[in-house]
PDB file of C-alpha atoms in Angstrom:
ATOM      1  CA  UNK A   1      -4.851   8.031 114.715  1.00 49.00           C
ATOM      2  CA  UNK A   2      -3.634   4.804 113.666  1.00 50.00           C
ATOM      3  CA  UNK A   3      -3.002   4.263 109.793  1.00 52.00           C
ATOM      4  CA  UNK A   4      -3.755   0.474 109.044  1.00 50.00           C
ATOM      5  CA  UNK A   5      -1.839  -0.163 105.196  1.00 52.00           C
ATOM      6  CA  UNK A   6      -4.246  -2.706 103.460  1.00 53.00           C
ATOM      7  CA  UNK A   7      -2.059  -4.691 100.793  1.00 52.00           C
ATOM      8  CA  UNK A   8      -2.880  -4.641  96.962  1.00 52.00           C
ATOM      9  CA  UNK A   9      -5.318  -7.383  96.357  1.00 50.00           C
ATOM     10  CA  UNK A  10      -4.452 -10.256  93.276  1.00 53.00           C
ATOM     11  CA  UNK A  11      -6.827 -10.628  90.490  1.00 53.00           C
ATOM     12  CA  UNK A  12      -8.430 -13.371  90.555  1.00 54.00           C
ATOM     13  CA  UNK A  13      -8.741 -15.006  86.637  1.00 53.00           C
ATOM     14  CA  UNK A  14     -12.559 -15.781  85.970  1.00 52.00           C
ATOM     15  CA  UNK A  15     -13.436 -19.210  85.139  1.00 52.00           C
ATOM     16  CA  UNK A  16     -14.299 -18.399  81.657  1.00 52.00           C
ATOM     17  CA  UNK A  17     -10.625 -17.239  81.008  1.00 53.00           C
ATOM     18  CA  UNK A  18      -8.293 -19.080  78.676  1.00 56.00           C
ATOM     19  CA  UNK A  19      -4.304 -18.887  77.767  1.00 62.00           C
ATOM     20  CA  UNK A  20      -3.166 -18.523  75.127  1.00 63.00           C
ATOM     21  CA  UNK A  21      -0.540 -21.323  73.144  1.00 69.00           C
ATOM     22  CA  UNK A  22       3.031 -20.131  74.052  1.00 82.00           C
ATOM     23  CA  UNK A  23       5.531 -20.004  70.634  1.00 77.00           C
ATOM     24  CA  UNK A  24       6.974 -23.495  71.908  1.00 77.00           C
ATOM     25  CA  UNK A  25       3.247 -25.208  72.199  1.00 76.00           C
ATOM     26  CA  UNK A  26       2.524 -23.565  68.474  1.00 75.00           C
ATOM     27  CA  UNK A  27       5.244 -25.245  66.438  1.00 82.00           C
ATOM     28  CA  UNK A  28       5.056 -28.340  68.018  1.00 83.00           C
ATOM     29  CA  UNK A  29       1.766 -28.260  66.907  1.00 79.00           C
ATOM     30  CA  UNK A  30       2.425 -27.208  63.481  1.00 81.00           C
ATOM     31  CA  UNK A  31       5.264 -29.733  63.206  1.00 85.00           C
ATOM     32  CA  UNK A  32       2.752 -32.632  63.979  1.00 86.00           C
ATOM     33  CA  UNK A  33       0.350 -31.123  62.215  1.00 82.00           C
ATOM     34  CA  UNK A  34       3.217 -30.762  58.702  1.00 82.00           C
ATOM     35  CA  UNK A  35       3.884 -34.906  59.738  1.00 84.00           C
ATOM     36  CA  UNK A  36       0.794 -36.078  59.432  1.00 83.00           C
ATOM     37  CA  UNK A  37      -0.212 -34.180  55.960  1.00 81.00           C
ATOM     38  CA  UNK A  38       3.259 -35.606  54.937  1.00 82.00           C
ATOM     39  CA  UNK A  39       2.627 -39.258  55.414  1.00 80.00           C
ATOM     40  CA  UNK A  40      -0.915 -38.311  54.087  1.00 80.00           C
ATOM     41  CA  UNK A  41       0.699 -37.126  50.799  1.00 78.00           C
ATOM     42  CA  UNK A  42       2.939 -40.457  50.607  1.00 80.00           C
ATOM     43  CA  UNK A  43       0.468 -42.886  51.273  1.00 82.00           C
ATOM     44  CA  UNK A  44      -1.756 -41.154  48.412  1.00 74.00           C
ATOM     45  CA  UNK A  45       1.255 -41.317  46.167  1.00 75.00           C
ATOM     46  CA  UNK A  46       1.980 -45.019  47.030  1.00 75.00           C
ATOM     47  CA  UNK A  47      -1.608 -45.107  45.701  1.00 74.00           C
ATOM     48  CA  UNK A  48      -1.350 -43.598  43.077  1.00 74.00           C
ATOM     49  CA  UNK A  49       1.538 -45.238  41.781  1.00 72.00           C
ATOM     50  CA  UNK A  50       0.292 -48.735  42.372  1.00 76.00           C
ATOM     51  CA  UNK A  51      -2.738 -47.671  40.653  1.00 69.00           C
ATOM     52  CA  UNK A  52      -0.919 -46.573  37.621  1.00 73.00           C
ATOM     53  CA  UNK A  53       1.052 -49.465  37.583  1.00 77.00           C
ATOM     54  CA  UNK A  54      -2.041 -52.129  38.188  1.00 83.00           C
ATOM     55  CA  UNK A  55      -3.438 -49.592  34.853  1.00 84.00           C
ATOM     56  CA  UNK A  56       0.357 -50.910  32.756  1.00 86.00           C
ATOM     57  CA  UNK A  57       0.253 -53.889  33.432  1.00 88.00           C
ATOM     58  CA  UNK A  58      -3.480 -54.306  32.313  1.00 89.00           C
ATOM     59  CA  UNK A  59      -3.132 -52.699  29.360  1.00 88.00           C
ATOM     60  CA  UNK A  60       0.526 -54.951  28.397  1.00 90.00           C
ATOM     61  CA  UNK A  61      -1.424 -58.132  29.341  1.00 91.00           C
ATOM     62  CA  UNK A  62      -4.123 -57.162  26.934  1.00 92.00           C
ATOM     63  CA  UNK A  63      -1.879 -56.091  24.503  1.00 92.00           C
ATOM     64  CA  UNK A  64       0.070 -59.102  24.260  1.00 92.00           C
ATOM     65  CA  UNK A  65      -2.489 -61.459  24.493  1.00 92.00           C
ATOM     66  CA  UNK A  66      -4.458 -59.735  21.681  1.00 93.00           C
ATOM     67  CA  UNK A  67      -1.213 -59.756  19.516  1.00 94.00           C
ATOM     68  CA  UNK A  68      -1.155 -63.587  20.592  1.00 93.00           C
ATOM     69  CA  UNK A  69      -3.898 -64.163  19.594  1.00 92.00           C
ATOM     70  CA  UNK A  70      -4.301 -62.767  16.541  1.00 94.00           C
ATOM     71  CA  UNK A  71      -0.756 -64.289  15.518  1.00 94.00           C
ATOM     72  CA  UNK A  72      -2.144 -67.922  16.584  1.00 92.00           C
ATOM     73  CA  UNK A  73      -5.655 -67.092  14.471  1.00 92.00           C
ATOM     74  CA  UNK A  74      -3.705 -66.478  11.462  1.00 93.00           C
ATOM     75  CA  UNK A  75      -1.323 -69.385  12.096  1.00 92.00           C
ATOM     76  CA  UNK A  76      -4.200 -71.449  11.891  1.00 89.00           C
ATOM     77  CA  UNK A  77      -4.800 -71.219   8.335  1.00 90.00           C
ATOM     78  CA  UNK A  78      -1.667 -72.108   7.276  1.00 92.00           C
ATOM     79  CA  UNK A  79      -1.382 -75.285   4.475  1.00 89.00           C
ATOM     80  CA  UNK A  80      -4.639 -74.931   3.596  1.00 88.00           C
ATOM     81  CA  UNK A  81      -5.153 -75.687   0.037  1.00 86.00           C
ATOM     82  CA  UNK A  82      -8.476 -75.719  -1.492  1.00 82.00           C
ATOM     83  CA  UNK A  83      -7.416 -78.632  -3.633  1.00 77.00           C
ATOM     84  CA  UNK A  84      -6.869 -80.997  -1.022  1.00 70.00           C
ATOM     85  CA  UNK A  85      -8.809 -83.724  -2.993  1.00 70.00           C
ATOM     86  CA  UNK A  86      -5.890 -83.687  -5.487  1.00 71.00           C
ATOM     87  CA  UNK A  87      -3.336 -84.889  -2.480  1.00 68.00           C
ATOM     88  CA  UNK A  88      -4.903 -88.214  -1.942  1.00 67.00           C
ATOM     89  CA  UNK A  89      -4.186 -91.779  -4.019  1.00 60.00           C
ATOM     90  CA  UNK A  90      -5.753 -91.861  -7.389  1.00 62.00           C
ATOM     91  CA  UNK A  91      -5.343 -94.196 -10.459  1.00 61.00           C
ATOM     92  CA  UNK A  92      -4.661 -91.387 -12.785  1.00 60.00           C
ATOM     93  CA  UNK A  93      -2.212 -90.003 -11.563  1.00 56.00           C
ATOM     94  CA  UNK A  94      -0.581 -92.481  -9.594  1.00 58.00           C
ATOM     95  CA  UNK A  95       1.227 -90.123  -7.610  1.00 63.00           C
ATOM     96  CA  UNK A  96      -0.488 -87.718  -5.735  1.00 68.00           C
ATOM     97  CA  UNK A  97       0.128 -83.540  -6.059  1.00 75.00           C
ATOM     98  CA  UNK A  98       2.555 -82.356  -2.980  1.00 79.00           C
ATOM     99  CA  UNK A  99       0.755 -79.240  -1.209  1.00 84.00           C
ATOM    100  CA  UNK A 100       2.207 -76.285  -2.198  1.00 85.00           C
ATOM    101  CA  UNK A 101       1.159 -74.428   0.475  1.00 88.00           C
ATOM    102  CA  UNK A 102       2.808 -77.466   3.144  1.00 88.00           C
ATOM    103  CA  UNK A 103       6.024 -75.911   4.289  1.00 90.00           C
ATOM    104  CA  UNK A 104       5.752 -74.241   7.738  1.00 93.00           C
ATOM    105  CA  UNK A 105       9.673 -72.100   7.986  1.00 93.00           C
ATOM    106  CA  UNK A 106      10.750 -71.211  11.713  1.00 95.00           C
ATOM    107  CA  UNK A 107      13.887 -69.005  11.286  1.00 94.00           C
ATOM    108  CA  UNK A 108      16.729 -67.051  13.350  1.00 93.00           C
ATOM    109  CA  UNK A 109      15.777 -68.969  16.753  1.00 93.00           C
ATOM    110  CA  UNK A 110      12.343 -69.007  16.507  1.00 92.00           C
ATOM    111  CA  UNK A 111      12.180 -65.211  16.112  1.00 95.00           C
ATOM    112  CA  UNK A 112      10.663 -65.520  12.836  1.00 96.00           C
ATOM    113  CA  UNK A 113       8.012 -67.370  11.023  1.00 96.00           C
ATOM    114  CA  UNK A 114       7.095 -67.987   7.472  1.00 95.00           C
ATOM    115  CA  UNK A 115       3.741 -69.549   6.182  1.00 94.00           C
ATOM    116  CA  UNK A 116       1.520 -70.004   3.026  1.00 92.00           C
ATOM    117  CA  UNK A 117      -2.472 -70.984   2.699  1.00 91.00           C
ATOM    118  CA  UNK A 118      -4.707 -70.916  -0.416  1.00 88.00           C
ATOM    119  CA  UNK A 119      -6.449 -67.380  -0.390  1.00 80.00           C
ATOM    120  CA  UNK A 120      -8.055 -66.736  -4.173  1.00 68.00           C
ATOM    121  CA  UNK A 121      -7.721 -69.982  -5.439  1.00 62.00           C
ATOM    122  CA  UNK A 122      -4.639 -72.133  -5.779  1.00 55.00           C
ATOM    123  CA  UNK A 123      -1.036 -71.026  -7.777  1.00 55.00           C
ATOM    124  CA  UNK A 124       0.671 -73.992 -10.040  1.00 56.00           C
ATOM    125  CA  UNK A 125       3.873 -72.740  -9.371  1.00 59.00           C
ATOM    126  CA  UNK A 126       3.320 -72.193  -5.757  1.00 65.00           C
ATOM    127  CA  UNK A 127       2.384 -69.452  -2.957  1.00 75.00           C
ATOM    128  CA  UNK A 128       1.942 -65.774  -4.434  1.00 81.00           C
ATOM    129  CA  UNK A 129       3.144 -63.073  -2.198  1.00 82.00           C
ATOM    130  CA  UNK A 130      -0.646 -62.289  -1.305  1.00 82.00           C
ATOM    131  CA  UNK A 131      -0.580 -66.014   0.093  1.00 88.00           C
ATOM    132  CA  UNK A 132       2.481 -66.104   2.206  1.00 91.00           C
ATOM    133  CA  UNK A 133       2.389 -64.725   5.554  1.00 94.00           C
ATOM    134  CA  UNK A 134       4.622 -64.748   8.634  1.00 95.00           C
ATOM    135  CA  UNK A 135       5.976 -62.532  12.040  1.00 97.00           C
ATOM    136  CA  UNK A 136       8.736 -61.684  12.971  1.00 97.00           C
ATOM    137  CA  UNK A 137      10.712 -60.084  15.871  1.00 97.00           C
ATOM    138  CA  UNK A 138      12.000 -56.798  15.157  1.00 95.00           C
ATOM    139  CA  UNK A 139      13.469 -53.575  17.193  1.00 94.00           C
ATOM    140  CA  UNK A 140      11.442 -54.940  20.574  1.00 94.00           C
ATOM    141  CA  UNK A 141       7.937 -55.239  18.164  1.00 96.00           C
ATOM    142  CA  UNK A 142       6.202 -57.945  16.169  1.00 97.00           C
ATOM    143  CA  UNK A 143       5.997 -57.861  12.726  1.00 97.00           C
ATOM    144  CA  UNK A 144       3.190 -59.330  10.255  1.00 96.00           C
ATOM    145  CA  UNK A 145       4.543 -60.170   6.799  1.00 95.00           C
ATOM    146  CA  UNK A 146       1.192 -58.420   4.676  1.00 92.00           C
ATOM    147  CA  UNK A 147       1.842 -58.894   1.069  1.00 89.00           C
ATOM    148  CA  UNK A 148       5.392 -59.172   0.807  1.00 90.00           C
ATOM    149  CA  UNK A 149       6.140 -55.752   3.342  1.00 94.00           C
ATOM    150  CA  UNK A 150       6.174 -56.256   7.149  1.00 96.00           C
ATOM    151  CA  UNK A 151       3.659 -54.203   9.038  1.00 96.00           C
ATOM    152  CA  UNK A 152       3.911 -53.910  12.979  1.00 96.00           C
ATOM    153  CA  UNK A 153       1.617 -55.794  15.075  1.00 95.00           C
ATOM    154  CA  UNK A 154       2.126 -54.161  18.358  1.00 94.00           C
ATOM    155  CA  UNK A 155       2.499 -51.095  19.536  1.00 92.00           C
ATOM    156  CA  UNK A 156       6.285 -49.625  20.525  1.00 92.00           C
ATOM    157  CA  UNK A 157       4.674 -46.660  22.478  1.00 92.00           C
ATOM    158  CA  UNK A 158       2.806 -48.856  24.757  1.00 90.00           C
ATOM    159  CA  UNK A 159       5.332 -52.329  24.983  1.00 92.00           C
ATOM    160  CA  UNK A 160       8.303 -53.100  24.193  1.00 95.00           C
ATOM    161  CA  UNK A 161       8.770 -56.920  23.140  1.00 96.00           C
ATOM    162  CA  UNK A 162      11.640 -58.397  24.658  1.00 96.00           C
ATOM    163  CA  UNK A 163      11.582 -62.351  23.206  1.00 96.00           C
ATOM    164  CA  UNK A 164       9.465 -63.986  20.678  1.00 96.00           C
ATOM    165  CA  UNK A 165       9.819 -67.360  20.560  1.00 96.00           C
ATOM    166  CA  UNK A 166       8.113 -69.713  18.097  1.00 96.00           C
ATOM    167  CA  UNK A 167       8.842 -73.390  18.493  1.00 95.00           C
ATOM    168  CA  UNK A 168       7.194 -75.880  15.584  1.00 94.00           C
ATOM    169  CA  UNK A 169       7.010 -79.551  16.751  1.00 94.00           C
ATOM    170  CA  UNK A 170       5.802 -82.728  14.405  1.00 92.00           C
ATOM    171  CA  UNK A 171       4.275 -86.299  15.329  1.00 91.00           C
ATOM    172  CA  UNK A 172       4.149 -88.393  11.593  1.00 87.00           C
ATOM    173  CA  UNK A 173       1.585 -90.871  11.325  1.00 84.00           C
ATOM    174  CA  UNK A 174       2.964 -93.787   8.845  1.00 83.00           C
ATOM    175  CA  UNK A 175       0.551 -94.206   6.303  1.00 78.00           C
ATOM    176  CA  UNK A 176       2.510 -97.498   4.656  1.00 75.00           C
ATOM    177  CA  UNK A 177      -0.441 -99.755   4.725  1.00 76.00           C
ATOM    178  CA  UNK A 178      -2.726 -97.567   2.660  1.00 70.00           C
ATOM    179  CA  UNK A 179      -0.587 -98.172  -0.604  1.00 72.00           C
ATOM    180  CA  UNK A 180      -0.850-101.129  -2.294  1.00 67.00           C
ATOM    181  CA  UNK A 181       1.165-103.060  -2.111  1.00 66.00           C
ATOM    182  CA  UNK A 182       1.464-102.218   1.188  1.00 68.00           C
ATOM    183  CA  UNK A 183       5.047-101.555   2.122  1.00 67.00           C
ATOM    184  CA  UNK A 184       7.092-101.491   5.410  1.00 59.00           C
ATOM    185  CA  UNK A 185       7.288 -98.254   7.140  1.00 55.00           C
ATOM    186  CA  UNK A 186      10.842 -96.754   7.319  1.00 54.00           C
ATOM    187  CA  UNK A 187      11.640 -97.879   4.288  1.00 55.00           C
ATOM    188  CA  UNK A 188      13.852 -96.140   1.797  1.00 55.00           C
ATOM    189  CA  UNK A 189      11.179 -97.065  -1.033  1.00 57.00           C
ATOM    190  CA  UNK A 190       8.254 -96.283   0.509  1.00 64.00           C
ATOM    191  CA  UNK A 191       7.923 -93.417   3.480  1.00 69.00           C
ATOM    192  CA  UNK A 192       4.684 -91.624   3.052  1.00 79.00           C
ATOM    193  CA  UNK A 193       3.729 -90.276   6.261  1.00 83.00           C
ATOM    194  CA  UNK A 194       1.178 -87.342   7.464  1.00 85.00           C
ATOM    195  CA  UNK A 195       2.645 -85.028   9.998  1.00 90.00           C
ATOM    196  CA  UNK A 196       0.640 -83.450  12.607  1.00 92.00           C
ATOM    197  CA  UNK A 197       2.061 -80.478  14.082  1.00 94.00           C
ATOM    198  CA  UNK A 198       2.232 -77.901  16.755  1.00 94.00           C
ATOM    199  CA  UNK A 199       3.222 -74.353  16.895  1.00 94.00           C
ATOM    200  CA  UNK A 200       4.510 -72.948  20.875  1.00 95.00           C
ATOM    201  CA  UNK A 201       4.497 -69.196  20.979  1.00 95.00           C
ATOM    202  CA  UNK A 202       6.591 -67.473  23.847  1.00 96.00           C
ATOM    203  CA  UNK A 203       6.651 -63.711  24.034  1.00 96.00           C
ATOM    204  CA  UNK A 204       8.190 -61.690  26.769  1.00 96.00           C
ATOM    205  CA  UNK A 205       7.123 -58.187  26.595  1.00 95.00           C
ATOM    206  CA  UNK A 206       7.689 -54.815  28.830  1.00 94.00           C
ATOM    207  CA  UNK A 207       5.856 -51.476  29.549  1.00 92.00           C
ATOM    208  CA  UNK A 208       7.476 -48.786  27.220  1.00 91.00           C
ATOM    209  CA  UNK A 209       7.661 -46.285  29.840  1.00 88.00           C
ATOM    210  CA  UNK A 210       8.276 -48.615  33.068  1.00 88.00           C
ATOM    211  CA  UNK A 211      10.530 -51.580  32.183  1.00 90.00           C
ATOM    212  CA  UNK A 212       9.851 -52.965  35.783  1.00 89.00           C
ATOM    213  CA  UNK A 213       6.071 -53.733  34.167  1.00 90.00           C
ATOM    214  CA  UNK A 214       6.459 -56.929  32.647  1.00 92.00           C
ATOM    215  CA  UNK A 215       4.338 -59.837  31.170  1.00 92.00           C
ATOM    216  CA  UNK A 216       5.162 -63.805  29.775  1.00 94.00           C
ATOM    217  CA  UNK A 217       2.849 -65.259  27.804  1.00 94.00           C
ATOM    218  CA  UNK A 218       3.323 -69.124  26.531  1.00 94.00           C
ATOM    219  CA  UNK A 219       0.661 -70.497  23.749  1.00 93.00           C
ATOM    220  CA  UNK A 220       0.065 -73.624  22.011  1.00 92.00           C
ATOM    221  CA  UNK A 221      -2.104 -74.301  18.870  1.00 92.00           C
ATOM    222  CA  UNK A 222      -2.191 -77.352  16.470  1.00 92.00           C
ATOM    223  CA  UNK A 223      -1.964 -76.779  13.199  1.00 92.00           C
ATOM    224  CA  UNK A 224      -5.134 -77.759  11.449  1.00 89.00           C
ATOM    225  CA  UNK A 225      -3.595 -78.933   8.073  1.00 89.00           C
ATOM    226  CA  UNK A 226      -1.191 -81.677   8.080  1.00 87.00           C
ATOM    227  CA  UNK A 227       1.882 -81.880   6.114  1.00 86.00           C
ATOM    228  CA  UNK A 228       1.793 -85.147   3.585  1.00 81.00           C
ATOM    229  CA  UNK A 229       5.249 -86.278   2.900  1.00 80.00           C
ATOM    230  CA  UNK A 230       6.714 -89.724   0.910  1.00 76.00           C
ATOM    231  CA  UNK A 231       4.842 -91.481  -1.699  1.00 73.00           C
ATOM    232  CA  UNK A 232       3.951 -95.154  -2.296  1.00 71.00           C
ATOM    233  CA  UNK A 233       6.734 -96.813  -4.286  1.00 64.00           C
TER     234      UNK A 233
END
């Protein structure tokens, strides 16, 4: 009797069968997958730090423009005198009464200012220390001269003010003709003139917390009362 040896027979995989990921396959996988949340995470903190800078540099601009603001608002009353009538040409007197409130004082570099304007009725002797006013720049703030104390105007937590800057520029009008006798302007005699002038404010100014958050602001405002100066000989 013959003996025929039939061989083992392979296993066939079924065509729903899957394999698994090898070791390798998984942490390549897991290092892509660790790239892309990285980049992920840095592009959302790009984000977010552009956002909180765009947020700074808001809230300096609005800052400094408000303290701007305010600063030229209040500049705007200065020299006014509620007696004006008694700074004009009159028979009796002859001379007319100088302004006492006139003098406009830009100090240390144009880091600080010094005003006066009529608030509760008009001083003989000159401005009270309820009607002078002024700013300066101290310790990277503004000051506002309040009745005789300085007060800050901005806020150190928020900006830090690098440069103040007030510049005070004057055009005079020769007003020779209105005396009579009319007299020659320029001449040592007779010089009254009316000055017109105008205040340039130039702050500089930096986030508190992020010096690369900066802002320049430049301003210019007449002053509405004029400065009288001379008199008719």
């Amino acid at each position: 009797m013959s003996h025929h040896r039939q061989g083992a027979v392979p296993r066939r995989r079924s065509p729903g069968s899957t394999r698994g990921f090898t070791l390798v396959e998984f942490m390549i996988g897991l290092t892509i997958g660790l790239l892309l949340l990285a980049g992920a995470f840095a592009m959302a903190g790009v984000q977010l730090g552009e956002h909180h800078r765009l947020m700074l540099e808001l809230q300096v601009q609005q800052e400094l423009r408000a303290t701007a603001e305010l600063m030229l608002r209040d500049l705007r009353r200065a020299a006014f005198w509620d007696r004006a009538q008694d700074g004009v040409w009159q028979d009796d007197p002859d001379v007319p009464v100088r302004n006492p409130y006139a003098d406009v004082t830009v100090e240390d570099t144009g880091r600080r200012l010094t005003y006066s304007f009529a608030r509760d009725g008009s001083a003989s002797g000159g401005a009270s220390v309820r009607e002078t006013s002024g700013f300066r720049l101290s310790e990277g703030r503004i000051d506002q001269l309040i009745s005789g104390r300085y007060q800050p105007l901005t806020d150190p937590d928020l900006l830090r003010v690098r440069r103040l800057e007030v510049r005070l520029a004057s055009q005079g009008h020769p007003l020779g003709d209105a005396c009579d006798p009319s007299c020659a302007v320029g001449g040592a005699a007779c010089a009254p003139t009316l000055s017109a002038r105008l205040v340039t404010l130039i702050v500089d100014a930096e986030a508190a917390h992020d010096p690369r958050v900066t802002h320049h602001l430049e301003l210019l405002s007449p002053l509405h009362n004029h400065a009288l100066s001379g008199a008719c000989s």
